[in-house]
Short mmCIF file of C-alpha atoms and ligand atoms in Angstrom, two decimals:
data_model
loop_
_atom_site.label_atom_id
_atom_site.label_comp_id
_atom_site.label_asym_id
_atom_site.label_seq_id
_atom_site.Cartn_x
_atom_site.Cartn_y
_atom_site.Cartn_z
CA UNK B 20 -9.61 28.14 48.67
CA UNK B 21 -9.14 24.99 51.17
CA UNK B 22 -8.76 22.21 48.52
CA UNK B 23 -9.16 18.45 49.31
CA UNK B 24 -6.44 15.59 48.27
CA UNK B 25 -8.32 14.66 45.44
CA UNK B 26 -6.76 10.98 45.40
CA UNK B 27 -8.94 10.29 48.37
CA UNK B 28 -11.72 10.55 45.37
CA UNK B 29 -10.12 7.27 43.95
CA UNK B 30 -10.59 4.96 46.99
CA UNK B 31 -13.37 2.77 46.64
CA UNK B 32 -16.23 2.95 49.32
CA UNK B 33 -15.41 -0.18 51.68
CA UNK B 34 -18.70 -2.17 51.28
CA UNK B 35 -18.01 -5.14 52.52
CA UNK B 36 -18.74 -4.18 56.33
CA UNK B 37 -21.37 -2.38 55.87
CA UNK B 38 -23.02 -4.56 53.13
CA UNK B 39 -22.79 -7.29 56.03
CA UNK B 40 -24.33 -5.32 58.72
CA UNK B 41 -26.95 -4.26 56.46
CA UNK B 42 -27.81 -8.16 55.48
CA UNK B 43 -27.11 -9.08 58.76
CA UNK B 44 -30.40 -6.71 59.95
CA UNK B 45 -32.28 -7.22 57.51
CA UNK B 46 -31.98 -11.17 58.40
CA UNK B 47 -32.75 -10.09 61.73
CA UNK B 48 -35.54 -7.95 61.53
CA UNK B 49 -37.54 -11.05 59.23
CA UNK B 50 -36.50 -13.68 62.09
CA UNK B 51 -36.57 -11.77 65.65
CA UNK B 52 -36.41 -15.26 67.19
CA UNK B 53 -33.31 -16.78 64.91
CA UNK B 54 -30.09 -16.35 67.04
CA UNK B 55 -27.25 -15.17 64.33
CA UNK B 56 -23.88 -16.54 65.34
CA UNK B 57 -20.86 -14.08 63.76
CA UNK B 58 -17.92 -15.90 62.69
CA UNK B 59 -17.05 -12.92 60.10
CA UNK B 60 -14.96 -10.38 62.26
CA UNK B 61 -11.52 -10.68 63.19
CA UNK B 62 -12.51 -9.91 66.80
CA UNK B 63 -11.39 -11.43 69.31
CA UNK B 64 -13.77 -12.44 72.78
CA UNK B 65 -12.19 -13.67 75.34
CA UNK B 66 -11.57 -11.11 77.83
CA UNK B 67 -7.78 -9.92 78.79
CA UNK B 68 -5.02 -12.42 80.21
CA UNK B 69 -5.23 -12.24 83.93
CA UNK B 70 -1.64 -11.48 84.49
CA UNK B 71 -2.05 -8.57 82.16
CA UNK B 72 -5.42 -7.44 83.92
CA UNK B 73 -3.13 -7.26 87.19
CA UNK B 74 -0.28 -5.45 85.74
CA UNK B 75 -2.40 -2.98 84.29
CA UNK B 76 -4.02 -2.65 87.89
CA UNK B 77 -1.19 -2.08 89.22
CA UNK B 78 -0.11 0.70 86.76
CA UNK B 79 -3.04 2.57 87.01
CA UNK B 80 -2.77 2.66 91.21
CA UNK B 81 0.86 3.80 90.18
CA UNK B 82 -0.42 6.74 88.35
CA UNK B 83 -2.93 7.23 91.57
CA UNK B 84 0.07 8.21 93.70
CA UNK B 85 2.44 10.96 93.43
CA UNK B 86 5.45 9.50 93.77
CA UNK B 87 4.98 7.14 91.31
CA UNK B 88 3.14 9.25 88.80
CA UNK B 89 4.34 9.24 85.15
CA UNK B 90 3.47 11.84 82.41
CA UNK B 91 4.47 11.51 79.19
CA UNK B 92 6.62 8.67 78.14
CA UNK B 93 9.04 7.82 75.41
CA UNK B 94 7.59 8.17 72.26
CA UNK B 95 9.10 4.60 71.56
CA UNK B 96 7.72 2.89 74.08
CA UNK B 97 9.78 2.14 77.61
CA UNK B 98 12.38 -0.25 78.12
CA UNK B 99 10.76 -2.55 79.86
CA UNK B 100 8.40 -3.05 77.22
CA UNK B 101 10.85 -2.81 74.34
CA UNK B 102 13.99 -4.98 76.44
CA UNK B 103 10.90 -7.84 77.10
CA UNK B 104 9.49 -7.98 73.46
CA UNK B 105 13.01 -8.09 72.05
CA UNK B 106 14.24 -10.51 74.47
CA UNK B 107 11.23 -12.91 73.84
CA UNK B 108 10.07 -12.42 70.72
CA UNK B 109 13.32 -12.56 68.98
CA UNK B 110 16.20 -13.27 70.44
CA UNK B 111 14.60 -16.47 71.73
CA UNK B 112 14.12 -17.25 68.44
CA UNK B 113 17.86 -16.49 67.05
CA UNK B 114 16.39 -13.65 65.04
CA UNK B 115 19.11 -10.45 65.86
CA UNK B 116 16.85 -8.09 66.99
CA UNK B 117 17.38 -5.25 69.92
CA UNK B 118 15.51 -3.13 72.25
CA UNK B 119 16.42 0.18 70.65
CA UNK B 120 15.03 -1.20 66.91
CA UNK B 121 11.43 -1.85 68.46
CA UNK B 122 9.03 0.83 68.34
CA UNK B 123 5.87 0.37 69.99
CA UNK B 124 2.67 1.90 69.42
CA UNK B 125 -1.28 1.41 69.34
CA UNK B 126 -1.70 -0.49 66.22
CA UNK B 127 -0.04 -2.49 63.92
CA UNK B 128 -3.26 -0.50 61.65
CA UNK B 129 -1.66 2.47 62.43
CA UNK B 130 2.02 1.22 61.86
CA UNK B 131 0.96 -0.63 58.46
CA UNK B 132 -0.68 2.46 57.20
CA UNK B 133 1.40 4.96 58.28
CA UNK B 134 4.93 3.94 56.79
CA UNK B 135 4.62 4.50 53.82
CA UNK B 136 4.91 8.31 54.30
CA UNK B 137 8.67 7.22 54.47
CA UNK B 138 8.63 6.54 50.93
CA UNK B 139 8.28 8.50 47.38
CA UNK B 140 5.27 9.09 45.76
CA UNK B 141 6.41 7.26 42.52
CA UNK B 142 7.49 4.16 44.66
CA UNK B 143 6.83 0.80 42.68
CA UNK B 144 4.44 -1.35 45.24
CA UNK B 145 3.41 -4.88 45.17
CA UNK B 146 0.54 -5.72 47.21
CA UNK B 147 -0.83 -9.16 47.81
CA UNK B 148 -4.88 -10.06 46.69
CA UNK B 149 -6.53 -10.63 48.40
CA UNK B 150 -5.30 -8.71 51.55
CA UNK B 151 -5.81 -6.79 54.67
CA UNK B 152 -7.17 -3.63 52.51
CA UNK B 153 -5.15 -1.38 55.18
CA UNK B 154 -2.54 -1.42 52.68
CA UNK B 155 -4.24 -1.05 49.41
CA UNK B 156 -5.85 1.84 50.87
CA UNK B 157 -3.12 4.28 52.39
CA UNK B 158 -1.13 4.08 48.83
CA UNK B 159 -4.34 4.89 47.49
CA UNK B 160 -4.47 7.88 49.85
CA UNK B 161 -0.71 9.00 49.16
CA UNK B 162 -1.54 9.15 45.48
CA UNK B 163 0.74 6.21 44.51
CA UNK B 164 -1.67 4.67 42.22
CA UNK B 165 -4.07 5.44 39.39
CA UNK B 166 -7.80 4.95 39.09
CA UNK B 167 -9.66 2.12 40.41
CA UNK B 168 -10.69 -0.04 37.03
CA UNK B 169 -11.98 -3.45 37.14
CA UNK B 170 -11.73 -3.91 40.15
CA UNK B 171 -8.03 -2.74 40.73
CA UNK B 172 -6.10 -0.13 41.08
CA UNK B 173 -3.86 0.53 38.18
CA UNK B 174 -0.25 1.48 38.82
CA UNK B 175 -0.14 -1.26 41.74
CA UNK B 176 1.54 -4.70 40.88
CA UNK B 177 -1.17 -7.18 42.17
CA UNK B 178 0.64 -10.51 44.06
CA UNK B 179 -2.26 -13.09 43.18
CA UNK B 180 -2.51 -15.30 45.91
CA UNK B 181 -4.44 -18.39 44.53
CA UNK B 182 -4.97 -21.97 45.03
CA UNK B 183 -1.92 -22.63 42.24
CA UNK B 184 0.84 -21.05 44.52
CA UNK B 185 -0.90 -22.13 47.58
CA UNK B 186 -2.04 -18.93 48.23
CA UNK B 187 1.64 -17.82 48.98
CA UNK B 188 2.40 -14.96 46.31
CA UNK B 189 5.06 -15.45 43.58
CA UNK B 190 8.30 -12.96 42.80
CA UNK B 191 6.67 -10.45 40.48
CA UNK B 192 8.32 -10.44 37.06
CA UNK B 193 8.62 -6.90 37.01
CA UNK B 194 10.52 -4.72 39.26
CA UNK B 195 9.15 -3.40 42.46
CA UNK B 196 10.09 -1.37 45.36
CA UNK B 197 7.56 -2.20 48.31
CA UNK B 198 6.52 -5.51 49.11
CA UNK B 199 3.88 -6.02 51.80
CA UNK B 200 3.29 -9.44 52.82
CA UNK B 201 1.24 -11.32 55.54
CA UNK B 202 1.88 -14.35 57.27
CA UNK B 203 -0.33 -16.18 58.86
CA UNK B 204 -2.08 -14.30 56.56
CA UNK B 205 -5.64 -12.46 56.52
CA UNK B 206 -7.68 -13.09 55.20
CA UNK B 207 -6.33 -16.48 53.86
CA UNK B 208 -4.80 -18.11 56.87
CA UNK B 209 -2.21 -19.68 54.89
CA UNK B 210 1.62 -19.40 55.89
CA UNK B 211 5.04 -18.92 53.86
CA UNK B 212 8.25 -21.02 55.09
CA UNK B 213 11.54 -20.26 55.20
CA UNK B 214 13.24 -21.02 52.21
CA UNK B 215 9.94 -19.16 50.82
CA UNK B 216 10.20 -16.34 52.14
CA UNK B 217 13.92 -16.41 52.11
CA UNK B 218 13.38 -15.52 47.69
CA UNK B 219 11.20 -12.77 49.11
CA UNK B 220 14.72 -11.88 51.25
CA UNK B 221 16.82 -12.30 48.29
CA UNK B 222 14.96 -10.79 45.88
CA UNK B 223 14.34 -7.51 47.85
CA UNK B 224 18.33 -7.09 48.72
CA UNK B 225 19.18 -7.95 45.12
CA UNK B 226 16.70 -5.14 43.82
CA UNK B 227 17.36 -2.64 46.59
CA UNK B 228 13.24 -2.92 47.58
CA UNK B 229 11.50 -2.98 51.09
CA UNK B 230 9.18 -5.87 52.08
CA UNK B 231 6.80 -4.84 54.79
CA UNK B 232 6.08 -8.02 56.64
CA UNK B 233 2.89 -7.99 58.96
CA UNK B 234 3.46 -10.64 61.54
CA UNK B 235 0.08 -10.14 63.75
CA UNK B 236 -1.19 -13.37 63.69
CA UNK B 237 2.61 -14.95 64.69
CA UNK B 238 0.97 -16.33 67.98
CA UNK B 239 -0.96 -18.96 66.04
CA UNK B 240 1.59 -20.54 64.36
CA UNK B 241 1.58 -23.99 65.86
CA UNK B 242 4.42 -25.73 63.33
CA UNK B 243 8.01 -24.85 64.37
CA UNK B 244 9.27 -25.53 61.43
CA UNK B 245 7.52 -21.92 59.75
CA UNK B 246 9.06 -18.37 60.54
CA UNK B 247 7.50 -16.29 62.89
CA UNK B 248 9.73 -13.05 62.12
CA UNK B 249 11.07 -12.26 58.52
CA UNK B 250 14.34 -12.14 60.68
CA UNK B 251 14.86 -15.56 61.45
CA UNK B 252 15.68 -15.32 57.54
CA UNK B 253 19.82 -13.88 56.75
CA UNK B 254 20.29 -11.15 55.46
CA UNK B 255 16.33 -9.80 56.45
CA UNK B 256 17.53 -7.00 58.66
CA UNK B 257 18.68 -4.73 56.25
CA UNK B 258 15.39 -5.15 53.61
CA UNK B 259 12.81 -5.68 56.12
CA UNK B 260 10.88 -3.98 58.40
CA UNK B 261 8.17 -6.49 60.45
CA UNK B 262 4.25 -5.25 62.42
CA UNK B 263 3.42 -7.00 65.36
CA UNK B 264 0.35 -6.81 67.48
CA UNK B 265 -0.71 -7.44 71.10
CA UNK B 266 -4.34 -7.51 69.58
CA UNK B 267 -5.46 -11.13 68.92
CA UNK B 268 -2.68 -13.16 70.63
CA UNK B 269 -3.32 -11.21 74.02
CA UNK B 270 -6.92 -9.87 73.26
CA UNK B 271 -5.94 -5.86 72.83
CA UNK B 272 -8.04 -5.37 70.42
CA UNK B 273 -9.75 -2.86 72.65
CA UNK B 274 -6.97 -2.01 75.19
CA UNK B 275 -4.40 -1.03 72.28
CA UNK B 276 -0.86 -2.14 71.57
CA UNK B 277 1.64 -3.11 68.80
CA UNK B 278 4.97 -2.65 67.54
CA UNK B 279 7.13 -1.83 64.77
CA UNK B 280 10.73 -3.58 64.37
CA UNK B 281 12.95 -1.37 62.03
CA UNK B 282 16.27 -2.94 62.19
CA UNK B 283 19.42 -0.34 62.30
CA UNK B 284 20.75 -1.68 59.22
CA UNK B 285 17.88 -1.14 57.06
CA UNK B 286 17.74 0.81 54.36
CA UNK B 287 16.09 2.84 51.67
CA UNK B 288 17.41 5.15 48.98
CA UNK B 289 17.46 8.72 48.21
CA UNK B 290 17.00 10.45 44.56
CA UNK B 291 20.57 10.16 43.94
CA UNK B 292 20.92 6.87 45.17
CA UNK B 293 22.36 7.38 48.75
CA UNK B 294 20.92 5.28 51.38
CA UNK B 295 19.47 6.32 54.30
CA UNK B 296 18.69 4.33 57.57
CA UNK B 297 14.65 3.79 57.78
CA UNK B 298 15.50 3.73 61.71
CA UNK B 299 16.05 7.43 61.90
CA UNK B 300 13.30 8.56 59.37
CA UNK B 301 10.62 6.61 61.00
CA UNK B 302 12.13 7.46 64.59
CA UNK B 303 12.20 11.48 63.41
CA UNK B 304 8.21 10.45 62.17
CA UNK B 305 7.00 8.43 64.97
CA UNK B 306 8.40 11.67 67.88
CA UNK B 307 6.77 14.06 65.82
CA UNK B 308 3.03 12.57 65.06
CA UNK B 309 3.01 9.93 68.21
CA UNK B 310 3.23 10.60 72.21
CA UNK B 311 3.59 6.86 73.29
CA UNK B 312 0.99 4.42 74.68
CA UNK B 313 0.00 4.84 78.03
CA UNK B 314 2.23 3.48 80.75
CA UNK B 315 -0.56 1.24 82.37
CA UNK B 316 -0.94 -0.65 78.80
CA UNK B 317 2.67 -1.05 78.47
CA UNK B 318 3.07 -2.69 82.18
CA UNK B 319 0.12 -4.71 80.53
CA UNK B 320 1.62 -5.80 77.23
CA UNK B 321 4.86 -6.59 79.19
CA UNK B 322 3.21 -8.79 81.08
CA UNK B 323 2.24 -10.94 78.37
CA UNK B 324 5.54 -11.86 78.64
CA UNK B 325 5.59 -13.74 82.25
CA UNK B 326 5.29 -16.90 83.06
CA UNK B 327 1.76 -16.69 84.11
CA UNK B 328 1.44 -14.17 81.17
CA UNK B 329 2.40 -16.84 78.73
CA UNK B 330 0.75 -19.73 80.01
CA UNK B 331 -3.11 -17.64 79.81
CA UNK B 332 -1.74 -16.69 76.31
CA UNK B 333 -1.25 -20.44 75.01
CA UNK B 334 -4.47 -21.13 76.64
CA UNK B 335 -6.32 -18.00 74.90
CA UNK B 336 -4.25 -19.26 71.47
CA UNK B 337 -5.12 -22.46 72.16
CA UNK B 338 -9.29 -21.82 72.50
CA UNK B 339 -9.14 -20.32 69.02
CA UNK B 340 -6.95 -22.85 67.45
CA UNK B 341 -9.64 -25.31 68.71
CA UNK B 342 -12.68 -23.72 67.19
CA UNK B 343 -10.50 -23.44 63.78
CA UNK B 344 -9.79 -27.01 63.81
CA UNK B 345 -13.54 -27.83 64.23
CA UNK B 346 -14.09 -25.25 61.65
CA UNK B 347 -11.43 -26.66 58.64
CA UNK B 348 -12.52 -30.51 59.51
CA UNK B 349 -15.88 -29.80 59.48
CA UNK B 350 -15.94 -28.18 56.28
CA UNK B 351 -13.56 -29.68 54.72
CA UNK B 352 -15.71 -32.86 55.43
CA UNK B 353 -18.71 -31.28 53.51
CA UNK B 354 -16.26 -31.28 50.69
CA UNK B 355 -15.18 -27.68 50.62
CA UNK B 356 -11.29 -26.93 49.98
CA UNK B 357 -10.28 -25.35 53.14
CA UNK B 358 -6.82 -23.22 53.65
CA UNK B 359 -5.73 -21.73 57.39
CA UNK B 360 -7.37 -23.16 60.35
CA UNK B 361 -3.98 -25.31 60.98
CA UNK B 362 -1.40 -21.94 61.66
CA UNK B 363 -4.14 -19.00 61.72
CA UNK B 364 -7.36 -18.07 63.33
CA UNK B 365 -8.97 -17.96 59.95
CA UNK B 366 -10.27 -20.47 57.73
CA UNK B 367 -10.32 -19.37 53.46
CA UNK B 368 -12.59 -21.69 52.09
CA UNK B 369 -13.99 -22.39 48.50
CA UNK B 370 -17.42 -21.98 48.26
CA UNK B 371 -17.58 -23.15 44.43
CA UNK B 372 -19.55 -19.91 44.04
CA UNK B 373 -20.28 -16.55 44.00
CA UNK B 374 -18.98 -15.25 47.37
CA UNK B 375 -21.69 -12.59 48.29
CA UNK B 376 -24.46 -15.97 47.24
CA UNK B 377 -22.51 -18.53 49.25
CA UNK B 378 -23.11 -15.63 52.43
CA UNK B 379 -26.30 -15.14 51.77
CA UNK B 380 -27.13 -19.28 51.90
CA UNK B 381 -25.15 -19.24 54.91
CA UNK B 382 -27.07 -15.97 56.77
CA UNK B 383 -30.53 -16.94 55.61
CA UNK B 384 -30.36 -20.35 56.01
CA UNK B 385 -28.06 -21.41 59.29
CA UNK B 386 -28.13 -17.65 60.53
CA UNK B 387 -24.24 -17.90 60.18
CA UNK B 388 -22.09 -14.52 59.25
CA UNK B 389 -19.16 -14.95 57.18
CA UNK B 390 -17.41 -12.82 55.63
CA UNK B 391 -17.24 -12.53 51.11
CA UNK B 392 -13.95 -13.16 49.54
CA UNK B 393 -14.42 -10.77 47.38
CA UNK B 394 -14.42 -8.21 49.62
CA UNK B 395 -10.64 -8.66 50.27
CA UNK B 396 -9.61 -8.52 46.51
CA UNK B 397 -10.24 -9.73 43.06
CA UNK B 398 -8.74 -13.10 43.55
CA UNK B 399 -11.03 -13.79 47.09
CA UNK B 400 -14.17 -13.86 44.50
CA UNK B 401 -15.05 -17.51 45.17
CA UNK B 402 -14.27 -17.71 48.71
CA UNK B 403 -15.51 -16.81 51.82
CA UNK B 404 -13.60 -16.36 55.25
CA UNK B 405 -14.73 -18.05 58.20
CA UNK B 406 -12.77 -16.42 61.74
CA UNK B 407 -12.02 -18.81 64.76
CA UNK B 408 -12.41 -16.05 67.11
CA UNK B 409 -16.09 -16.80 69.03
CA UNK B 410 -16.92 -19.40 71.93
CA UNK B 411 -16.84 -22.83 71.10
CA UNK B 412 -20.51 -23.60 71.81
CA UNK B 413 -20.97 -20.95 68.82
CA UNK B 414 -18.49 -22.36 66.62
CA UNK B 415 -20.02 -25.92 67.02
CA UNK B 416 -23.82 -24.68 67.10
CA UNK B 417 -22.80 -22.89 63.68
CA UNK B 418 -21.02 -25.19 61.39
CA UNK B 419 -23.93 -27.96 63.20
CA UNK B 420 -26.46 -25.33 61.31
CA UNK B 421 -24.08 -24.89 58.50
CA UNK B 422 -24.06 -29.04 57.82
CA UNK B 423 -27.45 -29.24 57.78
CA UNK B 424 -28.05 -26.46 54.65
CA UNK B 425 -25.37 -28.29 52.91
CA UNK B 426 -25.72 -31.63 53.18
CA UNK B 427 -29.42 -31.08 52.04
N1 PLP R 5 -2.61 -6.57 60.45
C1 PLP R 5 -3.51 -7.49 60.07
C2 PLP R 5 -3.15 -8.43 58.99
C3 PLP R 5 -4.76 -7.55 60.67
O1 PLP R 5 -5.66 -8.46 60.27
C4 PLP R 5 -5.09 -6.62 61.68
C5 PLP R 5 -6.41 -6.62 62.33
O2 PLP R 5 -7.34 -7.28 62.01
C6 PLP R 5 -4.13 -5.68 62.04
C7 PLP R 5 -2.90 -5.67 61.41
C8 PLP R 5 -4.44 -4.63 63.05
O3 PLP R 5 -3.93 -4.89 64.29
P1 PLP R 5 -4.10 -3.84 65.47
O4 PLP R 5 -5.29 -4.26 66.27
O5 PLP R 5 -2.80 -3.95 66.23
O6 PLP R 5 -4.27 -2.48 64.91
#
């Protein structure tokens, strides 16, 4: 008898999405002529960087000719790729960080749901709320937690991220093992700085934990005073590993690329107490379940990294930054507490009520999708999330709807 893993049983049917499609129609179908303007996905839609358009051109005209073909690459991604990211992304910053530590692949999803096979099944983990539910959900499918009850999984050590620590999560009191964190954060746009996250640093090499530090929003950061890699903190490299995306800074969303930095230093433990380099377990994992990204996306992402590359990046950072600006001020003028907007495509904002009421005010009367803080955790009830990422004639036509339901 084929049996199923019966901790799938214990995840809780994701709602939110669906629930919002659902409303979404309905809204529709009752006002054929209303135009609804979607500010709830973390989409992005602005086509691809030119430069990378070419490069990937390019690449796929190589692959057209035989003496330039290319089959299967390295599962890790090719030099280029991996020499240009480390290069730019972190040595420019002072953060010690080498080609042969990055590991690229088609998702930081992927990457964020997938490492935690490295770990035990009895593994303490602290997970912030709210939160990407990415990693909520893959613990839930590796059995590390209990039953869902009252809205939260038991066994899990919630990090409450709330207006009273500024929506950056404290140092649990009790022990844990694997901290995931997320800065800019989703869904609450608000950012960690150094000497922040260097406790998160110290307190994960004094207790021999992990943190897990998603870094896909990085591109937005416009103050250089906040850390755009865990390892522009000392001593990070040997308690950290750190997601990165292609996805919203360069639009690959749909085209497909990310990357995993697991330092050589870093380190978990075995049952007897023995450590053992992460690099090699999740470099044994990644050649055995992954085959690489295709070589025309790779001459793609790398191209991100030219000067052309990285001018129609700023400029593609920069249109979303706008509309998030318009977003926070315009909101915040109607008197709503507003978080994000400033470092982060997304806006958190408190809509002094119910979060699934304050969406439906906002669908049924200004035709605007949002998306419920609750759906991203206990500690989202309250809030909704507005997203930067639509045209600016959108953004403005929405929160011009938006002002006058309010202000009524
Ligand atoms: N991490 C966070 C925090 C995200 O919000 C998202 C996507 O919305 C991802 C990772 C996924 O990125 P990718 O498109 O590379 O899979």
């Amino acid at each position: 008898m084929i049996t199923i893993n019966e901790h799938y049983a214990k995840l809780q049917a994701s709602y939110l999405f669906s629930d919002i499609a659902k409303r979404v129609d309905g809204f529709q179908t009752n006002n054929p002529d209303k135009t609804i303007i979607k500010l709830g996905i973390g989409d992005v839609t602005k086509p691809l960087p030119q430069a990378c358009i070419k490069a990937f051109h390019l690449a796929i005209d190589e692959m057209a000719d035989e003496g330039h073909f290319r089959g299967y690459g390295p599962e890790q991604g090719y030099d280029f790729l991996r020499e240009a990211i480390a290069t730019n992304d972190f040595q420019a910053r002072g953060a010690d960080i080498s080609a042969d530590e990055i590991f690229v692949s088609d998702g930081a999803k992927c990457d964020t749901g997938n490492i935690q096979e490295l770990f035990s099944r009895d593994t303490i983990v602290a997970i912030p709320d709210p939160v990407y539910p990415v990693y909520l959900d893959t613990n839930v499918m590796a059995g590390r937690t209990g039953t869902f009850e009252s809205g939260r999984y038991q066994g899990v050590v919630y990090l409450d991220s709330v207006k009273e620590n500024n929506f950056v999560p404290s140092l649990p009191m009790e022990k844990v093992e694997l901290i995931y964190l997320c800065f800019p954060n989703n869904p609450t746009g608000s950012t960690i700085s150094k000497s922040e996250l260097k406790n998160w640093v110290d307190y994960a090499r004094e207790n021999k934990a992990l943190i897990l530090f998603d870094s896909a929003y990085e591109s937005f950061i416009q103050d250089e005073s906040l850390p755009k890699s865990i390892y522009e903190i000392d001593g990070a490299r040997d308690v950290a590993v750190e997601f990165r995306s292609f996805s919203k800074n360069a639009g690959f969303t749909g085209t497909r690329c990310a990357y995993t930095v697991i330092p050589r230093t870093c380190r978990a433990y075995n049952s007897s107490g023995e450590s053992e380099y992460l690099h090699r377990l999740w470099n044994r994992r990644h050649c055995t379940k992954f085959n690489g990204v295709s070589y025309p996306v790779q001459r793609a992402a790398q191209a991100v990294y030219s000067p052309e590359g990285r001018a129609q990046v700023k400029d593609l950072v920069d249109y979303y930054m706008r509309n998030a600006a318009l977003i926070r001020s315009e909101m915040g003028g109607l008197g709503y507490d507003c978080v994000g907007g400033d470092n982060s495509p997304y806006i958190w904002i408190n809509g002094q009520s119910d979060s699934w009421e304050f969406f439906d005010l906002l669908l049924d009367k200004a035709g605007v999708v949002c998306t419920p803080g609750a759906g991203f955790g206990k500690c989202g009830e309250g809030y909704i999330r507005l997203s930067a990422f639509n045209s600016f004639e959108n953004v403005r036509l929405a929160l011009q709807r938006i002002k006058e339901v309010l202000n009524r």
